[in-house]
Short mmCIF file of C-alpha atoms in Angstrom, two decimals:
data_model
loop_
_atom_site.label_atom_id
_atom_site.label_comp_id
_atom_site.label_asym_id
_atom_site.label_seq_id
_atom_site.Cartn_x
_atom_site.Cartn_y
_atom_site.Cartn_z
CA MET A 8 0.25 -62.54 -132.90
CA VAL A 9 -0.27 -66.19 -131.98
CA HIS A 10 -1.96 -68.57 -134.40
CA ALA A 11 -2.89 -72.17 -133.59
CA ALA A 12 -3.70 -74.88 -136.09
CA SER A 13 -4.21 -78.60 -135.91
CA THR A 14 -1.07 -80.69 -136.38
CA GLY A 15 -0.42 -84.25 -137.32
CA ARG A 16 1.71 -86.68 -135.35
CA LEU A 17 4.30 -85.62 -132.78
CA ALA A 18 7.92 -84.88 -133.68
CA SER A 19 9.10 -88.08 -132.04
CA GLN A 20 6.74 -89.96 -134.30
CA ARG A 21 7.95 -88.01 -137.33
CA GLY A 22 11.43 -89.42 -136.89
CA ASP A 23 13.14 -86.48 -135.15
CA PRO A 24 15.77 -88.25 -133.01
CA SER A 25 16.47 -85.16 -130.88
CA GLU A 26 12.93 -85.33 -129.51
CA ALA A 27 12.46 -89.07 -129.17
CA PRO A 28 10.86 -89.98 -125.82
CA VAL A 29 13.40 -91.11 -123.26
CA ALA A 30 13.02 -93.60 -120.45
CA ALA A 31 14.76 -93.56 -117.08
CA ALA A 32 18.53 -93.97 -117.25
CA ALA A 33 19.48 -97.51 -118.22
CA GLY A 34 20.76 -99.66 -115.37
CA ARG A 35 19.31 -97.41 -112.67
CA THR A 36 16.21 -98.16 -110.63
CA PRO A 37 13.65 -95.33 -110.68
CA LEU A 38 12.64 -93.93 -107.34
CA LEU A 39 9.03 -94.12 -108.48
CA GLU A 40 7.66 -95.95 -111.50
CA LEU A 41 4.04 -96.17 -112.67
CA GLU A 42 2.54 -98.20 -115.51
CA ASN A 43 -1.00 -98.46 -116.89
CA ILE A 44 -2.47 -95.77 -114.62
CA SER A 45 -6.10 -95.07 -115.45
CA LYS A 46 -8.81 -93.17 -113.59
CA VAL A 47 -12.50 -92.80 -114.39
CA PHE A 48 -14.81 -90.20 -112.83
CA GLY A 49 -18.50 -90.63 -113.60
CA GLY A 50 -17.81 -92.39 -116.86
CA VAL A 51 -15.21 -89.85 -117.97
CA ASN A 52 -11.63 -91.08 -118.48
CA ALA A 53 -9.43 -88.62 -116.59
CA LEU A 54 -6.38 -90.82 -117.19
CA ARG A 55 -5.92 -93.63 -119.70
CA ALA A 56 -2.99 -96.06 -119.38
CA VAL A 57 -0.54 -93.36 -118.30
CA LYS A 58 3.07 -94.20 -117.44
CA PHE A 59 5.42 -92.14 -115.27
CA ASP A 60 8.85 -92.50 -113.72
CA VAL A 61 11.24 -90.29 -111.78
CA MET A 62 14.83 -91.01 -110.77
CA PRO A 63 16.43 -90.30 -107.36
CA GLY A 64 17.62 -86.69 -107.24
CA GLU A 65 16.06 -85.85 -110.60
CA VAL A 66 14.19 -82.64 -111.37
CA LEU A 67 11.39 -83.71 -113.69
CA CYS A 68 8.67 -81.56 -115.24
CA LEU A 69 5.09 -82.84 -115.47
CA ALA A 70 3.60 -80.77 -118.29
CA GLY A 71 0.24 -80.42 -119.98
CA GLU A 72 -2.71 -78.11 -120.37
CA ASN A 73 -5.28 -77.62 -117.63
CA GLY A 74 -7.51 -80.69 -117.53
CA CYS A 75 -4.88 -83.02 -119.03
CA GLY A 76 -4.69 -85.14 -115.86
CA LYS A 77 -1.67 -83.70 -114.02
CA SER A 78 -3.52 -83.15 -110.73
CA THR A 79 -5.20 -86.54 -111.00
CA ILE A 80 -1.95 -88.48 -111.33
CA ILE A 81 -0.37 -86.48 -108.48
CA LYS A 82 -3.34 -87.34 -106.26
CA ILE A 83 -2.96 -91.03 -107.18
CA ILE A 84 0.73 -90.90 -106.28
CA ASN A 85 -0.19 -89.10 -103.05
CA GLY A 86 -2.85 -91.71 -102.17
CA VAL A 87 -5.83 -89.35 -102.42
CA TYR A 88 -7.27 -91.30 -105.39
CA GLN A 89 -7.01 -94.99 -106.16
CA PRO A 90 -6.21 -96.00 -109.77
CA GLU A 91 -8.35 -98.39 -111.76
CA PRO A 92 -7.51 -102.13 -111.58
CA GLY A 93 -4.44 -103.16 -113.56
CA ALA A 94 -2.25 -100.29 -112.40
CA VAL A 95 1.38 -100.97 -111.47
CA MET A 96 3.09 -98.72 -108.89
CA LEU A 97 6.69 -99.33 -107.81
CA MET A 98 8.85 -97.48 -105.27
CA ASP A 99 12.55 -98.41 -105.36
CA GLY A 100 11.51 -101.32 -107.57
CA GLU A 101 9.10 -102.69 -104.94
CA SER A 102 5.34 -102.84 -105.51
CA ILE A 103 3.22 -100.47 -103.42
CA GLU A 104 -0.47 -101.14 -102.86
CA GLY A 105 -3.22 -99.64 -100.76
CA LEU A 106 -1.61 -96.23 -100.93
CA ASP A 107 -3.21 -93.47 -98.84
CA PRO A 108 -1.87 -89.99 -97.85
CA ALA A 109 -0.39 -91.29 -94.57
CA LYS A 110 1.45 -94.14 -96.31
CA ALA A 111 2.62 -91.77 -99.05
CA ARG A 112 4.19 -89.54 -96.40
CA GLU A 113 5.89 -92.57 -94.82
CA LEU A 114 7.37 -93.41 -98.22
CA GLY A 115 8.73 -89.86 -98.45
CA ILE A 116 6.22 -88.50 -100.97
CA GLN A 117 5.22 -84.88 -100.38
CA VAL A 118 3.05 -82.53 -102.43
CA ILE A 119 3.25 -78.74 -102.19
CA TRP A 120 0.02 -77.52 -103.76
CA GLN A 121 -0.33 -74.06 -105.25
CA ASP A 122 -2.34 -72.80 -102.24
CA LEU A 123 0.52 -74.06 -99.94
CA ALA A 124 -1.97 -75.09 -97.17
CA LEU A 125 -0.12 -73.19 -94.45
CA PHE A 126 -1.57 -71.89 -91.17
CA PRO A 127 -1.35 -68.08 -91.41
CA GLU A 128 -1.71 -67.36 -87.69
CA MET A 129 0.93 -69.89 -86.66
CA THR A 130 4.65 -69.13 -86.63
CA VAL A 131 7.21 -70.23 -89.18
CA ALA A 132 8.56 -72.86 -86.76
CA GLU A 133 5.08 -74.20 -85.97
CA ASN A 134 4.21 -74.54 -89.67
CA ILE A 135 7.47 -76.28 -90.51
CA ALA A 136 7.26 -78.73 -87.59
CA PHE A 137 3.55 -79.42 -88.10
CA GLU A 138 4.29 -82.58 -90.08
CA GLN A 139 6.19 -84.05 -87.13
CA ASN A 140 3.05 -84.04 -84.99
CA LEU A 141 0.65 -85.66 -87.44
CA GLY A 142 -0.87 -88.79 -85.91
CA ALA A 143 0.96 -88.33 -82.62
CA ARG A 144 -0.76 -88.82 -79.26
CA PRO A 145 -1.75 -85.59 -77.45
CA ARG A 146 1.19 -84.19 -75.51
CA LEU A 147 2.77 -80.91 -74.49
CA VAL A 148 4.55 -79.19 -77.34
CA ASN A 149 8.33 -78.94 -77.03
CA TYR A 150 8.84 -75.53 -78.66
CA GLY A 151 12.61 -75.69 -78.28
CA LYS A 152 12.76 -78.96 -80.21
CA MET A 153 10.32 -77.56 -82.78
CA LYS A 154 12.45 -74.48 -83.44
CA GLU A 155 15.64 -76.52 -83.64
CA ALA A 156 14.10 -78.81 -86.27
CA ALA A 157 12.87 -75.81 -88.26
CA ARG A 158 16.25 -74.07 -88.02
CA ARG A 159 18.11 -77.15 -89.28
CA ILE A 160 15.82 -77.49 -92.30
CA LEU A 161 16.11 -73.81 -93.25
CA GLU A 162 19.89 -74.05 -92.91
CA ARG A 163 19.80 -77.00 -95.26
CA LEU A 164 17.91 -74.85 -97.77
CA GLY A 165 20.41 -72.04 -97.33
CA VAL A 166 17.84 -69.44 -96.22
CA VAL A 167 17.18 -67.38 -93.09
CA ILE A 168 13.64 -66.62 -91.89
CA ASP A 169 12.62 -65.49 -88.41
CA LEU A 170 11.14 -68.63 -86.84
CA ASN A 171 8.85 -66.59 -84.58
CA ARG A 172 7.14 -64.63 -87.36
CA PRO A 173 3.53 -65.53 -88.16
CA VAL A 174 3.23 -66.92 -91.68
CA ARG A 175 0.63 -64.28 -92.61
CA SER A 176 3.40 -61.65 -92.42
CA LEU A 177 5.63 -63.44 -94.96
CA SER A 178 5.94 -62.77 -98.67
CA ILE A 179 4.70 -65.40 -101.13
CA ALA A 180 8.30 -66.42 -101.81
CA GLN A 181 8.99 -66.94 -98.11
CA ARG A 182 5.79 -68.96 -97.73
CA GLN A 183 6.96 -71.22 -100.55
CA ILE A 184 10.18 -71.86 -98.62
CA VAL A 185 8.21 -72.65 -95.43
CA ALA A 186 6.10 -75.16 -97.39
CA ILE A 187 9.26 -76.80 -98.79
CA ALA A 188 10.84 -76.90 -95.33
CA ARG A 189 7.72 -78.56 -93.92
CA ALA A 190 7.98 -81.27 -96.58
CA LEU A 191 11.60 -81.96 -95.66
CA VAL A 192 10.86 -82.41 -91.95
CA ARG A 193 9.39 -85.82 -92.75
CA ASP A 194 12.47 -86.92 -94.72
CA ALA A 195 10.94 -86.31 -98.12
CA ARG A 196 12.44 -88.27 -101.00
CA LEU A 197 10.04 -87.07 -103.70
CA VAL A 198 8.52 -83.58 -103.70
CA PHE A 199 5.84 -82.41 -106.13
CA MET A 200 5.67 -78.61 -106.61
CA ASP A 201 2.45 -77.31 -108.18
CA GLU A 202 2.97 -73.92 -109.90
CA PRO A 203 5.54 -72.81 -107.30
CA THR A 204 6.58 -69.65 -109.17
CA ALA A 205 3.17 -68.40 -110.36
CA SER A 206 3.20 -65.37 -108.03
CA LEU A 207 6.95 -64.78 -107.72
CA SER A 208 9.12 -62.04 -109.17
CA HIS A 209 12.06 -62.87 -111.42
CA ALA A 210 14.55 -62.61 -108.53
CA GLU A 211 12.34 -64.69 -106.22
CA THR A 212 11.93 -67.30 -108.93
CA GLU A 213 15.70 -67.57 -109.38
CA ALA A 214 16.10 -68.04 -105.61
CA LEU A 215 13.47 -70.80 -105.58
CA LEU A 216 15.05 -72.59 -108.53
CA GLU A 217 18.36 -72.54 -106.66
CA ILE A 218 16.63 -74.28 -103.74
CA VAL A 219 15.28 -76.89 -106.16
CA ARG A 220 18.80 -77.51 -107.42
CA ARG A 221 19.99 -77.85 -103.83
CA LEU A 222 17.30 -80.46 -103.13
CA SER A 223 18.34 -82.36 -106.25
CA ALA A 224 21.99 -82.31 -105.16
CA ASP A 225 20.89 -83.82 -101.82
CA GLY A 226 19.29 -86.73 -103.69
CA ILE A 227 15.68 -85.54 -103.34
CA ALA A 228 13.62 -85.92 -106.52
CA VAL A 229 11.48 -82.93 -107.48
CA VAL A 230 8.55 -83.00 -109.90
CA PHE A 231 7.93 -79.47 -111.15
CA VAL A 232 4.51 -78.44 -112.50
CA SER A 233 4.55 -75.00 -114.12
CA HIS A 234 2.99 -73.07 -116.99
CA ARG A 235 6.19 -71.00 -117.17
CA LEU A 236 8.02 -73.12 -119.71
CA ALA A 237 11.29 -71.15 -119.61
CA GLU A 238 11.72 -72.21 -115.97
CA VAL A 239 10.92 -75.80 -116.82
CA LEU A 240 13.62 -75.94 -119.46
CA GLU A 241 16.11 -74.23 -117.15
CA VAL A 242 15.77 -76.45 -114.07
CA CYS A 243 14.51 -79.85 -115.32
CA THR A 244 16.42 -82.61 -117.10
CA ARG A 245 13.36 -84.40 -118.50
CA VAL A 246 9.73 -83.49 -119.13
CA THR A 247 6.78 -85.88 -119.09
CA VAL A 248 3.91 -84.63 -121.22
CA LEU A 249 0.23 -85.52 -120.77
CA ARG A 250 -2.56 -84.53 -123.15
CA ASP A 251 -6.26 -85.23 -122.66
CA GLY A 252 -5.50 -87.79 -119.95
CA GLN A 253 -3.05 -89.73 -122.11
CA TYR A 254 0.72 -90.16 -122.01
CA VAL A 255 2.44 -88.33 -124.89
CA GLY A 256 6.02 -89.12 -123.89
CA THR A 257 8.99 -88.24 -121.71
CA PHE A 258 11.56 -86.03 -123.42
CA PRO A 259 14.99 -84.60 -122.57
CA THR A 260 14.91 -80.85 -121.97
CA GLU A 261 18.31 -80.46 -123.63
CA GLY A 262 17.58 -79.04 -127.07
CA MET A 263 13.87 -78.60 -126.30
CA THR A 264 12.32 -75.18 -127.02
CA GLN A 265 9.29 -73.52 -125.46
CA THR A 266 7.56 -73.57 -128.83
CA ARG A 267 8.13 -77.29 -129.33
CA LEU A 268 7.07 -78.12 -125.78
CA THR A 269 3.88 -76.11 -126.32
CA GLU A 270 3.18 -78.15 -129.45
CA LEU A 271 3.69 -81.42 -127.55
CA MET A 272 1.30 -80.26 -124.80
CA THR A 273 -1.46 -79.00 -127.10
CA GLY A 274 -1.11 -80.94 -130.34
CA ARG A 275 -1.15 -77.62 -132.18
CA THR A 276 1.43 -75.51 -133.97
CA PHE A 277 1.96 -71.95 -132.72
CA ASP A 278 3.48 -69.29 -134.97
CA TYR A 279 4.82 -66.28 -133.05
CA ALA A 280 5.01 -62.88 -134.70
CA VAL A 281 4.87 -59.30 -133.48
CA ARG A 282 1.77 -57.23 -134.22
CA ASP A 283 1.96 -55.18 -137.42
CA THR A 284 -0.30 -52.15 -136.96
CA ASN A 285 -0.19 -48.46 -137.84
CA LEU A 286 -2.31 -46.52 -135.36
CA ALA A 287 -0.64 -43.10 -135.58
CA ALA A 288 -3.82 -41.54 -136.98
CA ALA A 289 -6.23 -43.29 -134.61
CA PRO A 290 -7.95 -41.09 -132.00
CA VAL A 291 -6.60 -41.15 -128.44
CA VAL A 292 -8.94 -42.97 -126.04
CA LEU A 293 -6.94 -42.65 -122.80
CA GLU A 294 -4.47 -39.91 -121.97
CA VAL A 295 -2.72 -39.77 -118.61
CA GLN A 296 -0.55 -36.82 -117.64
CA GLY A 297 1.76 -36.65 -114.61
CA LEU A 298 -0.25 -39.12 -112.55
CA SER A 299 1.23 -39.66 -109.07
CA ARG A 300 0.22 -41.40 -105.86
CA GLY A 301 2.81 -41.23 -103.10
CA ARG A 302 5.27 -44.11 -103.23
CA GLU A 303 3.04 -46.27 -105.42
CA TYR A 304 3.74 -44.50 -108.73
CA ALA A 305 4.97 -41.06 -109.81
CA ASP A 306 4.77 -38.77 -112.85
CA VAL A 307 3.18 -41.39 -115.10
CA SER A 308 2.20 -40.14 -118.56
CA LEU A 309 0.87 -42.34 -121.35
CA ARG A 310 -1.56 -42.52 -124.27
CA ILE A 311 -3.57 -45.38 -125.70
CA ARG A 312 -5.23 -44.99 -129.09
CA LYS A 313 -8.36 -46.62 -130.43
CA GLY A 314 -7.56 -50.22 -131.39
CA GLU A 315 -4.16 -50.15 -129.69
CA ILE A 316 -2.78 -52.69 -127.22
CA LEU A 317 -0.34 -50.96 -124.89
CA GLY A 318 1.79 -53.34 -122.85
CA VAL A 319 3.17 -52.46 -119.42
CA THR A 320 5.83 -54.69 -117.91
CA GLY A 321 8.35 -54.62 -115.10
CA ARG A 322 9.23 -56.51 -111.97
CA LEU A 323 6.66 -57.17 -109.27
CA GLY A 324 6.32 -54.09 -107.10
CA ALA A 325 6.99 -51.72 -110.00
CA GLY A 326 3.63 -49.96 -109.48
CA ARG A 327 1.75 -51.46 -112.43
CA THR A 328 -1.26 -52.77 -110.51
CA GLU A 329 -1.37 -49.64 -108.36
CA LEU A 330 -1.61 -47.55 -111.54
CA ALA A 331 -4.35 -49.79 -112.91
CA LEU A 332 -6.38 -49.46 -109.70
CA SER A 333 -6.30 -45.66 -110.00
CA LEU A 334 -7.35 -45.82 -113.65
CA PHE A 335 -10.34 -47.90 -112.53
CA GLY A 336 -11.29 -45.53 -109.71
CA MET A 337 -10.35 -47.87 -106.87
CA THR A 338 -7.73 -45.46 -105.52
CA ARG A 339 -7.31 -41.70 -105.96
CA PRO A 340 -4.16 -40.23 -107.51
CA ARG A 341 -2.71 -37.25 -105.64
CA ALA A 342 -1.59 -35.41 -108.74
CA GLY A 343 -2.05 -35.51 -112.50
CA SER A 344 -4.96 -35.91 -114.88
CA ILE A 345 -6.91 -38.65 -116.68
CA ARG A 346 -8.71 -37.98 -119.97
CA ILE A 347 -11.08 -40.26 -121.86
CA ASP A 348 -11.76 -39.22 -125.48
CA GLY A 349 -10.13 -35.88 -124.71
CA LYS A 350 -12.37 -35.07 -121.73
CA GLU A 351 -10.81 -34.87 -118.28
CA ILE A 352 -12.50 -37.13 -115.75
CA VAL A 353 -12.31 -37.55 -111.99
CA LEU A 354 -12.74 -41.12 -110.82
CA ARG A 355 -14.09 -41.28 -107.27
CA SER A 356 -15.06 -44.96 -107.51
CA ASN A 357 -15.13 -47.91 -109.87
CA ARG A 358 -18.72 -46.93 -110.73
CA ASP A 359 -17.38 -43.66 -112.15
CA ALA A 360 -14.85 -45.65 -114.18
CA ILE A 361 -17.51 -47.99 -115.57
CA ARG A 362 -19.69 -45.01 -116.53
CA ALA A 363 -16.66 -43.50 -118.30
CA GLY A 364 -16.24 -46.69 -120.34
CA ILE A 365 -13.38 -48.32 -118.42
CA ALA A 366 -13.30 -52.02 -117.49
CA TYR A 367 -10.71 -53.79 -115.35
CA VAL A 368 -9.79 -57.49 -115.23
CA SER A 369 -7.86 -58.07 -112.00
CA GLU A 370 -4.84 -60.36 -111.73
CA ASP A 371 -6.60 -62.07 -108.78
CA ARG A 372 -9.30 -63.91 -110.69
CA LEU A 373 -10.36 -66.09 -107.77
CA GLN A 374 -10.79 -63.34 -105.17
CA LEU A 375 -11.60 -60.21 -107.17
CA GLY A 376 -12.68 -61.35 -110.62
CA LEU A 377 -15.35 -63.94 -109.84
CA VAL A 378 -17.75 -64.99 -107.10
CA GLN A 379 -16.76 -68.65 -107.01
CA PRO A 380 -19.89 -70.18 -105.38
CA GLN A 381 -22.21 -68.36 -107.79
CA SER A 382 -23.19 -69.61 -111.21
CA ILE A 383 -21.49 -68.99 -114.53
CA GLY A 384 -24.52 -66.98 -115.60
CA ASP A 385 -24.65 -64.80 -112.48
CA ASN A 386 -20.95 -63.96 -112.83
CA THR A 387 -21.38 -63.08 -116.49
CA VAL A 388 -24.11 -60.47 -115.86
CA ALA A 389 -22.82 -59.16 -112.50
CA ALA A 390 -21.61 -55.81 -113.89
CA VAL A 391 -24.71 -54.98 -115.98
CA LEU A 392 -27.68 -55.88 -113.77
CA ASP A 393 -29.28 -52.44 -114.28
CA ASP A 394 -29.37 -53.06 -118.04
CA LEU A 395 -31.39 -56.24 -117.51
CA LEU A 396 -34.33 -54.65 -115.69
CA ASP A 397 -37.78 -54.81 -117.25
CA ALA A 398 -40.70 -52.38 -116.89
CA THR A 399 -41.38 -53.66 -113.37
CA HIS A 400 -37.75 -52.99 -112.34
CA LEU A 401 -37.10 -56.71 -111.99
CA ILE A 402 -34.39 -58.61 -113.85
CA SER A 403 -35.76 -59.89 -117.14
CA SER A 404 -35.02 -63.60 -117.52
CA ARG A 405 -35.20 -63.21 -121.29
CA LYS A 406 -32.60 -60.42 -121.37
CA ARG A 407 -30.41 -62.19 -118.84
CA ASN A 408 -30.39 -65.53 -120.64
CA ALA A 409 -29.84 -63.89 -124.03
CA LEU A 410 -26.83 -61.94 -122.73
CA ILE A 411 -25.29 -65.00 -121.08
CA HIS A 412 -25.78 -67.12 -124.21
CA ASP A 413 -24.36 -64.37 -126.43
CA TRP A 414 -21.11 -63.94 -124.51
CA ILE A 415 -20.57 -67.66 -123.96
CA GLN A 416 -20.90 -68.10 -127.73
CA GLN A 417 -18.73 -65.10 -128.63
CA LEU A 418 -15.90 -66.09 -126.31
CA ALA A 419 -16.25 -69.84 -126.96
CA VAL A 420 -16.48 -70.65 -123.25
CA LYS A 421 -16.61 -74.38 -122.59
CA ILE A 422 -19.29 -74.97 -119.98
CA GLY A 423 -21.80 -77.59 -118.89
CA LYS A 424 -24.79 -75.38 -118.03
CA PRO A 425 -24.97 -71.64 -117.23
CA ASP A 426 -26.36 -72.56 -113.81
CA ASP A 427 -23.21 -74.53 -112.89
CA ALA A 428 -20.91 -72.87 -110.33
CA VAL A 429 -18.17 -70.87 -112.02
CA SER A 430 -15.67 -72.78 -109.85
CA THR A 431 -16.34 -75.87 -112.00
CA LEU A 432 -14.59 -74.28 -114.99
CA SER A 433 -10.91 -74.54 -115.92
CA GLY A 434 -8.66 -71.53 -115.38
CA GLY A 435 -8.84 -70.52 -119.03
CA ASN A 436 -12.62 -70.69 -119.15
CA GLN A 437 -12.93 -68.82 -115.85
CA GLN A 438 -10.83 -66.04 -117.37
CA ARG A 439 -13.17 -65.91 -120.37
CA ILE A 440 -16.12 -65.44 -118.01
CA VAL A 441 -14.27 -62.55 -116.33
CA LEU A 442 -13.76 -61.03 -119.78
CA ALA A 443 -17.42 -61.58 -120.63
CA LYS A 444 -18.51 -59.82 -117.43
CA TRP A 445 -16.60 -56.68 -118.35
CA LEU A 446 -17.13 -56.78 -122.10
CA ALA A 447 -20.87 -56.77 -121.38
CA THR A 448 -20.39 -53.18 -120.12
CA ASN A 449 -19.28 -52.20 -123.66
CA PRO A 450 -16.06 -50.46 -122.53
CA LYS A 451 -13.89 -48.06 -124.51
CA LEU A 452 -10.82 -49.04 -122.49
CA LEU A 453 -10.11 -52.55 -121.19
CA ILE A 454 -7.42 -52.90 -118.52
CA LEU A 455 -6.01 -56.44 -118.30
CA ASP A 456 -3.80 -57.08 -115.26
CA SER A 457 -1.85 -60.33 -115.79
CA PRO A 458 -4.77 -61.95 -117.64
CA THR A 459 -3.12 -65.37 -118.05
CA VAL A 460 -1.98 -66.08 -114.47
CA GLY A 461 -2.67 -69.77 -113.82
CA VAL A 462 -3.84 -70.33 -117.40
CA ASP A 463 -2.14 -72.98 -119.54
CA VAL A 464 -0.44 -72.29 -122.86
CA GLY A 465 -3.26 -73.50 -125.08
CA ALA A 466 -5.87 -71.43 -123.27
CA ARG A 467 -3.55 -68.41 -123.34
CA ALA A 468 -3.53 -68.46 -127.13
CA GLY A 469 -7.34 -68.43 -127.12
CA ILE A 470 -7.49 -65.51 -124.69
CA PHE A 471 -5.02 -63.46 -126.72
CA ALA A 472 -6.95 -64.24 -129.90
CA ILE A 473 -9.97 -62.64 -128.19
CA ILE A 474 -7.87 -59.64 -127.14
CA HIS A 475 -6.58 -59.14 -130.69
CA LYS A 476 -10.14 -59.31 -132.02
CA LEU A 477 -11.31 -56.68 -129.51
CA ALA A 478 -8.47 -54.38 -130.57
CA ALA A 479 -9.34 -54.91 -134.23
CA GLN A 480 -12.88 -53.78 -133.38
CA GLY A 481 -11.49 -50.54 -131.96
CA MET A 482 -11.18 -51.19 -128.25
CA ALA A 483 -8.20 -49.61 -126.47
CA ILE A 484 -6.42 -52.15 -124.27
CA LEU A 485 -3.89 -51.76 -121.46
CA LEU A 486 -2.10 -55.12 -121.05
CA ILE A 487 -0.10 -55.54 -117.83
CA SER A 488 2.18 -58.57 -117.52
CA ASP A 489 5.52 -59.51 -115.98
CA GLU A 490 5.95 -62.15 -118.69
CA ILE A 491 7.83 -60.23 -121.36
CA PRO A 492 7.00 -62.63 -124.24
CA GLU A 493 3.30 -61.94 -123.60
CA VAL A 494 3.62 -58.20 -124.12
CA TYR A 495 6.23 -58.57 -126.86
CA PHE A 496 4.03 -60.70 -129.10
CA ASN A 497 0.67 -59.17 -128.17
CA ALA A 498 1.21 -55.41 -127.72
CA ASP A 499 1.77 -52.60 -130.22
CA ARG A 500 3.98 -50.69 -127.77
CA ILE A 501 5.55 -51.65 -124.44
CA LEU A 502 6.22 -49.42 -121.42
CA HIS A 503 8.72 -50.49 -118.76
CA MET A 504 7.86 -49.49 -115.17
CA ARG A 505 10.36 -49.53 -112.33
CA ASN A 506 9.88 -48.14 -108.82
CA GLY A 507 6.60 -46.52 -109.83
CA ARG A 508 7.96 -44.68 -112.87
CA ILE A 509 7.99 -45.32 -116.60
CA VAL A 510 11.65 -45.75 -117.50
CA GLY A 511 11.49 -47.13 -121.03
CA GLU A 512 9.34 -47.49 -124.14
CA TYR A 513 9.75 -50.12 -126.86
CA VAL A 514 8.16 -51.14 -130.14
CA PRO A 515 8.18 -54.93 -130.70
CA GLY A 516 10.05 -55.76 -133.88
CA ALA A 517 12.10 -52.58 -133.71
CA THR A 518 13.54 -53.87 -130.41
CA THR A 519 14.46 -57.46 -129.58
CA MET A 520 12.77 -59.30 -126.75
CA GLU A 521 16.21 -60.02 -125.28
CA HIS A 522 16.91 -56.27 -125.09
CA ILE A 523 13.71 -55.68 -123.12
CA GLU A 524 14.46 -58.62 -120.81
CA ARG A 525 17.93 -57.25 -120.07
CA ASP A 526 16.49 -53.84 -119.22
CA VAL A 527 13.72 -55.21 -117.01
CA HIS A 528 15.94 -57.61 -115.07
CA ALA A 529 18.98 -55.34 -114.85
#
């Protein structure tokens, strides 16, 4: 279980020399150096006197919770925003002023945002060479020259991708490489990568980190933004931490732990311990026997008891989400049985699943979990509209508002007004609204598919605190995650899926996390 409590001053201020903030290497000129960077939006200080520097060829991590100012400072460096008066920005020791996106590109600054901003219907070569044509006068396209430029860049990265393939046909990992290649076409010297591994498997992540190391060896500086702290500590030499729009410090990653970095980012202490529960006598809520669906999953059998959190982990493509979709009635298994409270059920649709007391939080919060343009309130009540009808069969404003208020209070969602668009919320608060939507259905079984994707470490602790509370109240929970520490510290039992089958079962505490990681990544 994860506990968070307020802490005092940071380790570097407590006299711990191993964590003292470090500046750029003495005697060397930083590639980029910022001082006194502030930004105000509508009277709110998004950044306050922040400093930042990165050396040529360095891999630096920019870390902090959602809303700490990471995106704001990247957009200032990229020329999208202008800092407040008094800011100092130096490139190669020379002052830069009047920065805009075009000038930033000329200076060799490139940003690869999480959405990648690629053209899905265009080919790999066209996407990579797109940067070469920005601002150029209209002319016939030289496809031979375009393909040659793309081929050279991919060779430099040490990868092979068919230049004629449309980007829509590529995997997420391949699209990441195309986005990196596009940045290099314009002779990038500094590349920002925003959550580049969020949707990648372990093997794909390792391949991407190798490309980052290759860029560093070529003298290209990379600023890595990621909530996956293990990757940060593996690939970066320093980490700059922001909190609430302020500069906390820049620290060496050597000797840094994930726990300590989390404390620096949040200002809180996190104590990690496995769950200590005895549920052997609790009634079985979900029982699955021999469930199969072609190549997606086969012969899956499992039980989840009342109040139990069952973790399911494995590499991407193991069949975890496919299993979850069948348990929620979105797809039909071809063999096997599903029982809720001992009664066999047939799920022809998600409506059948909801009536049976099953709720499902998808890993794709933006596309499947929420309707982004709609309000916070509308998203909260979307799954229980029938329960809000009055005698005239119209939605009762009183019932609706009471339900919205109740769940916002229970889940401690930080909002402006319920009528604000749900897209205005941070990732962690959006995920709480998704939970509220399904908890309003009063489920017996809650399926959580990668519930913390794109959610920062502080918000994760809050979400898991909610999950633990729901389990303590008797809800059965199926927790799917490819992040093994998540299931290790938050599940009572863990199942390992590979190639659509359950190949291992573990009890946290009785098995080490390292043992599970070895099995999963073998």
